[in-house]
CSV table of N, CA and C in Angstrom, one decimal:
chain,number,residue,atom,x,y,z
A,1,UNK,N,-36.2,43.2,0.3
A,1,UNK,CA,-34.8,43.3,0.9
A,1,UNK,C,-34.1,42.2,0.5
A,2,UNK,N,-34.2,41.8,-0.8
A,2,UNK,CA,-33.5,40.8,-1.6
A,2,UNK,C,-32.7,41.7,-2.7
A,3,UNK,N,-33.3,43.0,-2.9
A,3,UNK,CA,-32.8,44.2,-3.9
A,3,UNK,C,-31.8,45.0,-3.5
A,4,UNK,N,-31.2,44.9,-1.8
A,4,UNK,CA,-30.2,45.6,-1.4
A,4,UNK,C,-29.1,44.8,-1.1
A,5,UNK,N,-28.8,43.5,-2.0
A,5,UNK,CA,-27.9,42.4,-1.6
A,5,UNK,C,-27.2,42.6,-3.1
A,6,UNK,N,-26.1,43.0,-3.0
A,6,UNK,CA,-25.1,43.3,-4.3
A,6,UNK,C,-25.1,42.1,-5.2
A,7,UNK,N,-24.8,41.9,-6.3
A,7,UNK,CA,-24.4,40.9,-7.3
A,7,UNK,C,-23.2,40.1,-6.2
A,8,UNK,N,-22.2,40.9,-6.2
A,8,UNK,CA,-20.9,40.1,-5.7
A,8,UNK,C,-21.4,39.2,-4.2
A,9,UNK,N,-22.4,39.6,-3.4
A,9,UNK,CA,-22.7,39.0,-2.0
A,9,UNK,C,-23.6,38.0,-2.7
A,10,UNK,N,-24.2,38.0,-3.8
A,10,UNK,CA,-25.5,36.9,-4.2
A,10,UNK,C,-24.4,35.9,-4.9
A,11,UNK,N,-23.5,36.2,-5.4
A,11,UNK,CA,-22.6,35.1,-6.0
A,11,UNK,C,-21.9,34.6,-4.8
A,12,UNK,N,-21.1,35.2,-3.6
A,12,UNK,CA,-20.7,34.3,-2.4
A,12,UNK,C,-21.7,33.4,-2.0
A,13,UNK,N,-22.9,33.9,-1.8
A,13,UNK,CA,-23.8,33.3,-1.1
A,13,UNK,C,-24.3,32.0,-1.7
A,14,UNK,N,-24.2,32.2,-3.1
A,14,UNK,CA,-24.5,31.0,-4.0
A,14,UNK,C,-23.3,30.2,-4.1
A,15,UNK,N,-22.4,30.3,-3.8
A,15,UNK,CA,-21.0,29.5,-4.0
A,15,UNK,C,-20.9,28.9,-2.5
A,16,UNK,N,-21.2,29.5,-1.6
A,16,UNK,CA,-20.9,28.8,-0.2
A,16,UNK,C,-22.5,27.7,-0.1
A,17,UNK,N,-23.6,27.9,-0.6
A,17,UNK,CA,-24.4,26.7,-0.7
A,17,UNK,C,-24.0,25.7,-1.7
A,18,UNK,N,-23.3,26.0,-2.8
A,18,UNK,CA,-22.9,24.9,-3.7
A,18,UNK,C,-21.5,24.4,-3.1
A,19,UNK,N,-20.8,24.6,-2.4
A,19,UNK,CA,-19.9,23.9,-1.5
A,19,UNK,C,-20.2,23.2,-0.6
A,20,UNK,N,-21.4,23.8,0.1
A,20,UNK,CA,-22.1,22.7,1.4
A,20,UNK,C,-22.4,21.5,0.7
A,21,UNK,N,-23.3,21.9,-0.4
A,21,UNK,CA,-24.1,21.0,-0.9
A,21,UNK,C,-23.0,19.6,-1.5
A,22,UNK,N,-21.9,19.9,-2.1
A,22,UNK,CA,-20.8,18.9,-2.7
A,22,UNK,C,-20.2,18.6,-1.4
A,23,UNK,N,-20.0,19.2,-0.3
A,23,UNK,CA,-19.4,18.7,0.6
A,23,UNK,C,-20.4,17.3,1.5
A,24,UNK,N,-21.2,17.2,1.4
A,24,UNK,CA,-22.3,16.4,1.8
A,24,UNK,C,-22.5,15.2,0.9
A,25,UNK,N,-22.1,15.2,-0.1
A,25,UNK,CA,-22.0,14.0,-1.3
A,25,UNK,C,-20.7,13.6,-1.3
A,26,UNK,N,-20.8,12.3,-1.3
A,26,UNK,CA,-19.3,11.6,-1.6
A,26,UNK,C,-19.0,11.6,-2.9
A,27,UNK,N,-18.0,12.1,-3.2
A,27,UNK,CA,-17.7,11.9,-4.7
A,27,UNK,C,-16.2,10.9,-4.9
A,28,UNK,N,-16.5,10.1,-5.8
A,28,UNK,CA,-15.3,8.8,-5.9
A,28,UNK,C,-15.0,8.8,-7.6
A,29,UNK,N,-13.6,8.7,-7.2
A,29,UNK,CA,-13.0,8.5,-8.7
A,29,UNK,C,-12.9,6.8,-9.1
A,30,UNK,N,-11.7,6.4,-9.1
A,30,UNK,CA,-11.2,4.7,-9.2
A,30,UNK,C,-12.0,3.8,-8.2
A,31,UNK,N,-12.5,2.7,-8.8
A,31,UNK,CA,-13.2,1.8,-7.9
A,31,UNK,C,-12.3,0.3,-8.4
A,32,UNK,N,-11.7,0.1,-7.2
A,32,UNK,CA,-11.1,-1.6,-7.0
A,32,UNK,C,-11.7,-2.7,-6.5
A,33,UNK,N,-11.6,-3.8,-6.7
A,33,UNK,CA,-11.8,-4.8,-6.0
A,33,UNK,C,-11.0,-4.9,-4.7
A,34,UNK,N,-11.7,-4.8,-3.7
A,34,UNK,CA,-11.0,-4.7,-2.3
A,34,UNK,C,-11.3,-6.0,-1.4
A,35,UNK,N,-10.5,-6.5,-0.6
A,35,UNK,CA,-10.6,-7.6,0.3
A,35,UNK,C,-9.7,-8.4,0.2
A,36,UNK,N,-10.1,-9.7,0.6
A,36,UNK,CA,-9.0,-10.8,0.8
A,36,UNK,C,-9.7,-12.5,0.4
A,37,UNK,N,-9.4,-12.9,-0.9
A,37,UNK,CA,-10.1,-14.5,-1.3
A,37,UNK,C,-8.8,-15.3,-1.0
A,38,UNK,N,-9.1,-16.8,-1.3
A,38,UNK,CA,-7.7,-17.9,-1.5
A,38,UNK,C,-7.7,-17.7,-3.2
A,39,UNK,N,-6.5,-18.3,-3.3
A,39,UNK,CA,-6.1,-18.2,-4.4
A,39,UNK,C,-7.1,-19.4,-5.5
A,40,UNK,N,-7.6,-19.2,-6.6
A,40,UNK,CA,-8.4,-20.2,-7.3
A,40,UNK,C,-9.9,-19.9,-6.8
A,41,UNK,N,-9.8,-18.9,-6.0
A,41,UNK,CA,-11.6,-18.8,-5.7
A,41,UNK,C,-11.8,-17.6,-6.4
A,42,UNK,N,-13.3,-17.4,-6.8
A,42,UNK,CA,-13.8,-16.7,-7.9
A,42,UNK,C,-14.0,-15.0,-7.2
A,43,UNK,N,-13.6,-14.0,-7.6
A,43,UNK,CA,-13.3,-12.6,-7.1
A,43,UNK,C,-14.9,-12.1,-7.0
A,44,UNK,N,-15.7,-11.8,-5.8
A,44,UNK,CA,-17.3,-11.6,-6.0
A,44,UNK,C,-17.5,-10.0,-6.2
A,45,UNK,N,-18.5,-9.9,-7.5
A,45,UNK,CA,-18.1,-8.5,-7.7
A,45,UNK,C,-18.7,-7.4,-6.5
A,46,UNK,N,-19.1,-8.2,-5.4
A,46,UNK,CA,-19.4,-7.1,-4.2
A,46,UNK,C,-18.2,-6.4,-3.7
A,47,UNK,N,-17.0,-7.2,-4.0
A,47,UNK,CA,-15.9,-6.2,-3.6
A,47,UNK,C,-15.4,-5.3,-4.4
A,48,UNK,N,-15.9,-5.1,-5.4
A,48,UNK,CA,-15.8,-4.1,-6.3
A,48,UNK,C,-16.4,-2.8,-5.7
A,49,UNK,N,-15.5,-2.0,-5.1
A,49,UNK,CA,-16.1,-0.7,-4.4
A,49,UNK,C,-15.0,0.4,-4.5
A,50,UNK,N,-15.9,1.6,-4.6
A,50,UNK,CA,-15.0,2.8,-4.5
A,50,UNK,C,-13.7,3.3,-3.6
A,51,UNK,N,-12.6,3.9,-4.1
A,51,UNK,CA,-11.5,3.9,-3.3
A,51,UNK,C,-11.9,5.4,-2.7
A,52,UNK,N,-10.9,5.7,-1.9
A,52,UNK,CA,-10.7,7.0,-1.6
A,52,UNK,C,-10.6,7.8,-2.4
A,53,UNK,N,-10.7,9.3,-2.7
A,53,UNK,CA,-10.5,10.1,-3.6
A,53,UNK,C,-9.3,10.3,-4.2
A,54,UNK,N,-8.2,9.8,-3.2
A,54,UNK,CA,-6.8,10.3,-3.5
A,54,UNK,C,-6.0,9.0,-4.1
A,55,UNK,N,-6.7,7.7,-4.6
A,55,UNK,CA,-6.3,6.6,-5.0
A,55,UNK,C,-5.9,6.8,-6.4
A,56,UNK,N,-4.7,6.3,-7.1
A,56,UNK,CA,-4.4,6.5,-8.1
A,56,UNK,C,-4.4,4.9,-8.9
A,57,UNK,N,-4.1,3.9,-8.6
A,57,UNK,CA,-4.2,2.5,-8.9
A,57,UNK,C,-4.7,1.4,-7.8
A,58,UNK,N,-5.0,0.4,-8.7
A,58,UNK,CA,-5.7,-1.0,-7.7
A,58,UNK,C,-4.2,-1.5,-8.1
A,59,UNK,N,-4.2,-2.5,-6.6
A,59,UNK,CA,-3.4,-3.5,-6.4
A,59,UNK,C,-3.9,-5.0,-6.1
A,60,UNK,N,-3.1,-5.6,-6.3
A,60,UNK,CA,-3.5,-7.4,-6.0
A,60,UNK,C,-2.2,-8.0,-5.8
A,61,UNK,N,-2.1,-8.7,-4.5
A,61,UNK,CA,-0.8,-9.3,-3.6
A,61,UNK,C,-1.2,-10.9,-3.6
A,62,UNK,N,-0.2,-11.3,-3.9
A,62,UNK,CA,-0.6,-12.8,-3.9
A,62,UNK,C,0.5,-13.7,-3.3
A,63,UNK,N,0.3,-14.3,-2.2
A,63,UNK,CA,1.2,-14.9,-1.2
A,63,UNK,C,0.9,-16.5,-1.4
A,64,UNK,N,2.2,-16.9,-2.2
A,64,UNK,CA,2.2,-18.5,-2.6
A,64,UNK,C,2.2,-19.3,-1.7
A,65,UNK,N,2.8,-19.0,-0.4
A,65,UNK,CA,2.9,-19.8,0.7
A,65,UNK,C,1.3,-19.9,1.3
A,66,UNK,N,0.8,-18.8,1.6
A,66,UNK,CA,-0.6,-19.0,2.5
A,66,UNK,C,-1.6,-19.2,1.5
A,67,UNK,N,-1.4,-18.8,-0.1
A,67,UNK,CA,-2.4,-19.1,-0.7
A,67,UNK,C,-3.5,-18.1,-0.4
A,68,UNK,N,-3.2,-16.7,0.0
A,68,UNK,CA,-3.9,-15.6,0.1
A,68,UNK,C,-3.7,-14.6,-0.6
A,69,UNK,N,-5.1,-14.2,-1.4
A,69,UNK,CA,-5.0,-13.1,-2.6
A,69,UNK,C,-5.4,-11.6,-2.0
A,70,UNK,N,-4.9,-10.5,-2.0
A,70,UNK,CA,-5.4,-9.3,-1.1
A,70,UNK,C,-5.4,-8.5,-2.1
A,71,UNK,N,-6.4,-8.1,-2.3
A,71,UNK,CA,-6.8,-6.6,-3.4
A,71,UNK,C,-7.4,-5.5,-2.4
A,72,UNK,N,-6.6,-4.2,-3.3
A,72,UNK,CA,-6.8,-3.0,-2.9
A,72,UNK,C,-7.0,-1.7,-3.8
A,73,UNK,N,-6.8,-0.5,-3.2
A,73,UNK,CA,-6.4,0.7,-3.8
A,73,UNK,C,-5.2,1.1,-2.9
A,74,UNK,N,-4.5,1.8,-4.1
A,74,UNK,CA,-3.0,2.5,-3.8
A,74,UNK,C,-3.1,3.9,-3.9
A,75,UNK,N,-2.3,4.8,-3.4
A,75,UNK,CA,-2.5,6.2,-3.6
A,75,UNK,C,-1.2,6.8,-4.5
A,76,UNK,N,-0.3,5.7,-4.7
A,76,UNK,CA,0.7,5.9,-5.4
A,76,UNK,C,0.6,5.0,-7.0
A,77,UNK,N,1.7,5.6,-7.9
A,77,UNK,CA,1.6,5.2,-9.0
A,77,UNK,C,2.2,3.6,-8.9
A,78,UNK,N,2.2,3.0,-10.1
A,78,UNK,CA,2.6,1.9,-10.3
A,78,UNK,C,4.3,2.0,-10.6
A,79,UNK,N,4.8,1.0,-9.7
A,79,UNK,CA,6.5,1.1,-10.3
A,79,UNK,C,6.6,-0.6,-10.5
A,80,UNK,N,8.3,-0.6,-10.9
A,80,UNK,CA,8.6,-1.6,-11.0
A,80,UNK,C,9.8,-1.9,-9.7
A,81,UNK,N,10.6,-2.9,-9.8
A,81,UNK,CA,11.3,-3.4,-8.9
A,81,UNK,C,12.3,-2.2,-8.4
A,82,UNK,N,12.4,-1.5,-9.4
A,82,UNK,CA,13.9,-0.6,-8.9
A,82,UNK,C,13.0,0.4,-8.7
A,83,UNK,N,11.8,0.5,-8.5
A,83,UNK,CA,11.2,1.7,-8.0
A,83,UNK,C,11.0,3.0,-9.0
A,84,UNK,N,11.1,2.5,-10.2
A,84,UNK,CA,10.8,3.3,-11.3
A,84,UNK,C,9.5,3.4,-11.8
A,85,UNK,N,8.9,4.4,-12.2
A,85,UNK,CA,7.5,4.4,-12.3
A,85,UNK,C,7.1,3.8,-13.8
A,86,UNK,N,5.6,3.1,-13.7
A,86,UNK,CA,5.3,2.5,-14.9
A,86,UNK,C,4.1,3.0,-15.4
A,87,UNK,N,3.7,3.6,-16.5
A,87,UNK,CA,2.5,4.1,-16.6
A,87,UNK,C,1.5,2.5,-17.5
A,88,UNK,N,2.2,1.5,-17.4
A,88,UNK,CA,1.4,0.4,-17.6
A,88,UNK,C,1.2,-0.6,-16.6
A,89,UNK,N,0.1,-1.3,-16.6
A,89,UNK,CA,0.0,-2.3,-15.6
A,89,UNK,C,1.4,-3.0,-15.3
A,90,UNK,N,1.7,-3.5,-13.9
A,90,UNK,CA,3.1,-4.5,-13.9
A,90,UNK,C,2.9,-5.3,-12.6
A,91,UNK,N,3.4,-6.4,-12.9
A,91,UNK,CA,3.5,-7.6,-11.9
A,91,UNK,C,5.1,-7.5,-11.4
A,92,UNK,N,5.3,-8.1,-10.3
A,92,UNK,CA,6.8,-8.2,-10.0
A,92,UNK,C,6.6,-9.5,-8.9
A,93,UNK,N,7.2,-10.1,-9.1
A,93,UNK,CA,7.7,-11.2,-8.4
A,93,UNK,C,8.9,-11.3,-7.2
A,94,UNK,N,8.4,-11.9,-6.2
A,94,UNK,CA,9.5,-12.0,-5.2
A,94,UNK,C,10.4,-13.5,-5.1
A,95,UNK,N,11.4,-13.9,-5.4
A,95,UNK,CA,11.9,-14.9,-5.3
A,95,UNK,C,12.4,-15.5,-4.2
A,96,UNK,N,12.5,-14.8,-3.3
A,96,UNK,CA,12.8,-15.2,-2.1
A,96,UNK,C,11.8,-14.8,-0.9
A,97,UNK,N,11.9,-15.9,0.3
A,97,UNK,CA,10.6,-15.8,0.9
A,97,UNK,C,10.5,-14.4,1.4
A,98,UNK,N,9.6,-13.9,1.8
A,98,UNK,CA,8.1,-14.5,1.2
A,98,UNK,C,7.8,-14.6,-0.1
A,99,UNK,N,7.3,-15.7,-0.8
A,99,UNK,CA,7.3,-15.9,-2.0
A,99,UNK,C,5.7,-15.0,-2.5
A,100,UNK,N,5.9,-13.7,-3.3
A,100,UNK,CA,4.6,-12.8,-3.2
A,100,UNK,C,4.6,-12.8,-4.8
A,101,UNK,N,3.4,-12.3,-5.3
A,101,UNK,CA,3.3,-11.7,-6.6
A,101,UNK,C,2.7,-10.1,-6.1
A,102,UNK,N,3.1,-9.1,-6.6
A,102,UNK,CA,2.6,-8.0,-6.1
A,102,UNK,C,2.2,-7.2,-7.8
A,103,UNK,N,1.0,-7.1,-8.1
A,103,UNK,CA,0.5,-6.5,-9.4
A,103,UNK,C,-0.3,-5.2,-9.0
A,104,UNK,N,0.0,-3.8,-10.0
A,104,UNK,CA,-0.5,-2.8,-10.0
A,104,UNK,C,-1.1,-2.3,-11.0
A,105,UNK,N,-2.2,-2.1,-11.0
A,105,UNK,CA,-2.9,-1.4,-12.4
A,105,UNK,C,-3.6,0.0,-12.3
A,106,UNK,N,-3.9,0.5,-13.3
A,106,UNK,CA,-4.9,1.6,-13.5
A,106,UNK,C,-6.0,1.3,-13.9
A,107,UNK,N,-6.9,2.2,-13.4
A,107,UNK,CA,-8.5,1.5,-14.0
A,107,UNK,C,-9.7,0.8,-13.2
A,108,UNK,N,-11.0,0.9,-13.0
A,108,UNK,CA,-11.5,0.9,-12.5
A,108,UNK,C,-11.9,-1.1,-13.0
A,109,UNK,N,-11.7,-1.8,-11.4
A,109,UNK,CA,-11.9,-2.9,-11.4
A,109,UNK,C,-10.8,-3.8,-12.0
A,110,UNK,N,-9.5,-3.3,-12.3
A,110,UNK,CA,-8.1,-3.8,-13.2
A,110,UNK,C,-7.6,-4.9,-12.4
A,111,UNK,N,-7.8,-5.1,-11.1
A,111,UNK,CA,-7.3,-6.0,-10.1
A,111,UNK,C,-8.3,-7.1,-10.0
A,112,UNK,N,-8.8,-7.5,-10.8
A,112,UNK,CA,-9.8,-8.7,-10.6
A,112,UNK,C,-9.4,-9.9,-11.2
A,113,UNK,N,-8.4,-9.8,-12.1
A,113,UNK,CA,-7.8,-11.1,-12.4
A,113,UNK,C,-7.8,-12.5,-11.5
A,114,UNK,N,-7.9,-13.5,-12.1
A,114,UNK,CA,-7.6,-14.8,-11.2
A,114,UNK,C,-6.3,-14.8,-10.7
A,115,UNK,N,-5.8,-15.4,-9.7
A,115,UNK,CA,-4.4,-15.4,-9.3
A,115,UNK,C,-3.8,-16.4,-10.0
A,116,UNK,N,-2.4,-15.9,-10.5
A,116,UNK,CA,-1.3,-16.8,-11.3
A,116,UNK,C,-1.5,-18.4,-10.9
A,117,UNK,N,-1.6,-18.7,-9.6
A,117,UNK,CA,-2.0,-20.1,-8.9
A,117,UNK,C,-3.1,-20.8,-9.6
A,118,UNK,N,-3.9,-20.3,-9.7
A,118,UNK,CA,-5.4,-20.5,-10.3
A,118,UNK,C,-5.0,-20.9,-11.7
A,119,UNK,N,-4.6,-20.3,-12.4
A,119,UNK,CA,-4.0,-20.3,-14.1
A,119,UNK,C,-3.3,-21.8,-13.6
A,120,UNK,N,-1.9,-21.6,-13.4
A,120,UNK,CA,-1.0,-22.6,-13.4
A,120,UNK,C,-1.6,-24.2,-12.7
A,121,UNK,N,-2.9,-23.9,-12.3
A,121,UNK,CA,-3.1,-24.8,-11.5
A,121,UNK,C,-2.4,-25.7,-10.0
A,122,UNK,N,-1.8,-24.5,-9.3
A,122,UNK,CA,-1.6,-24.6,-8.0
A,122,UNK,C,-0.3,-25.0,-7.9
A,123,UNK,N,0.0,-26.5,-8.0
A,123,UNK,CA,1.3,-27.1,-7.7
A,123,UNK,C,2.2,-26.6,-8.4
A,124,UNK,N,1.7,-26.7,-9.9
A,124,UNK,CA,2.6,-26.0,-11.0
A,124,UNK,C,3.6,-24.9,-10.7
A,125,UNK,N,2.6,-23.8,-10.3
A,125,UNK,CA,3.0,-22.5,-9.9
A,125,UNK,C,4.3,-22.5,-8.8
A,126,UNK,N,3.9,-23.5,-7.8
A,126,UNK,CA,4.7,-23.5,-6.5
A,126,UNK,C,6.3,-24.0,-7.1
A,127,UNK,N,6.1,-25.2,-8.2
A,127,UNK,CA,7.3,-26.2,-8.4
A,127,UNK,C,8.1,-25.1,-9.1
A,128,UNK,N,7.3,-24.1,-10.1
A,128,UNK,CA,8.2,-22.7,-11.1
A,128,UNK,C,8.6,-22.3,-9.9
A,129,UNK,N,8.1,-21.8,-9.0
A,129,UNK,CA,9.1,-20.8,-7.9
A,129,UNK,C,10.3,-21.8,-7.8
A,130,UNK,N,10.1,-22.7,-7.1
A,130,UNK,CA,10.9,-23.7,-6.4
A,130,UNK,C,12.1,-24.0,-7.1
A,131,UNK,N,11.8,-24.2,-8.7
A,131,UNK,CA,13.1,-24.4,-9.6
A,131,UNK,C,14.0,-22.8,-9.8
A,132,UNK,N,12.9,-21.6,-9.7
A,132,UNK,CA,13.8,-20.5,-9.9
A,132,UNK,C,14.3,-20.3,-8.9
A,133,UNK,N,14.1,-20.6,-7.4
A,133,UNK,CA,14.7,-20.5,-6.2
A,133,UNK,C,16.1,-21.3,-6.3
A,134,UNK,N,16.0,-22.9,-6.9
A,134,UNK,CA,17.1,-23.3,-6.7
A,134,UNK,C,18.2,-23.0,-7.8
A,135,UNK,N,17.8,-22.4,-8.9
A,135,UNK,CA,18.4,-22.1,-10.2
A,135,UNK,C,19.4,-20.8,-9.5
A,136,UNK,N,18.6,-19.9,-8.8
A,136,UNK,CA,19.3,-18.8,-8.5
A,136,UNK,C,20.3,-19.2,-7.2
A,137,UNK,N,19.9,-20.3,-6.5
A,137,UNK,CA,21.0,-20.2,-5.4
A,137,UNK,C,22.0,-21.3,-5.9
A,138,UNK,N,21.7,-21.8,-7.4
A,138,UNK,CA,23.0,-22.6,-7.9
A,138,UNK,C,24.1,-21.7,-8.3
A,139,UNK,N,23.0,-20.6,-9.1
A,139,UNK,CA,24.1,-19.6,-9.6
A,139,UNK,C,24.9,-18.8,-8.7
A,140,UNK,N,24.5,-18.6,-7.7
A,140,UNK,CA,25.2,-17.6,-6.4
A,140,UNK,C,26.4,-18.4,-5.8
A,141,UNK,N,26.0,-20.0,-5.8
A,141,UNK,CA,27.4,-20.9,-5.5
A,141,UNK,C,28.1,-21.0,-6.6
A,142,UNK,N,27.8,-21.0,-7.7
A,142,UNK,CA,29.0,-21.3,-8.9
A,142,UNK,C,29.8,-20.0,-9.2
A,143,UNK,N,29.2,-18.6,-8.6
A,143,UNK,CA,29.9,-17.6,-8.7
A,143,UNK,C,31.1,-17.6,-7.6
A,144,UNK,N,30.4,-18.0,-6.3
A,144,UNK,CA,31.2,-18.1,-4.9
A,144,UNK,C,32.4,-19.0,-5.5
A,145,UNK,N,32.0,-20.0,-5.9
A,145,UNK,CA,33.4,-21.3,-6.0
A,145,UNK,C,34.5,-20.8,-7.2
A,146,UNK,N,33.9,-19.8,-8.3
A,146,UNK,CA,34.7,-19.4,-8.9
A,146,UNK,C,35.6,-18.3,-8.1
A,147,UNK,N,34.9,-17.5,-7.4
A,147,UNK,CA,35.9,-16.7,-6.9
A,147,UNK,C,36.8,-16.9,-5.7
A,148,UNK,N,36.5,-18.4,-5.4
A,148,UNK,CA,37.3,-19.0,-4.6
A,148,UNK,C,38.6,-19.6,-5.2
A,149,UNK,N,38.4,-20.3,-6.2
A,149,UNK,CA,39.3,-20.6,-7.1
A,149,UNK,C,40.5,-19.9,-7.9
A,150,UNK,N,40.2,-18.8,-8.1
A,150,UNK,CA,41.2,-17.7,-8.6
A,150,UNK,C,41.7,-17.2,-7.7
């Protein structure tokens, strides 16, 4: 009975069986830390989990007001504040409320770094953000003052 099957038909049957086998197994590429922790809290290794097959980058967002760090996968490439592609890991800070730091990186588990607040010891980070916001406000005020005097 098998002798009547042509080579092409046999190849098609083999291809179908192979496709069915691969469809039933999960294929993952990138693995990132996923979940939510508090600033200064160590990242649990169980949070390192596979991303969906179309994820390109790992991300980390730190909220300096709530002191919550969120980590996860992203399907986009990393970009700078102007929206330009970045091939290197990058972090951007928002200097207006909400005060956030958003980091993006390539590679398994690259978003595990401790929060910047933990490195700075908590209140120094808030102080630096506060000073930055005040300086930005003063520079805007001085520009407005110069325009009004001319």
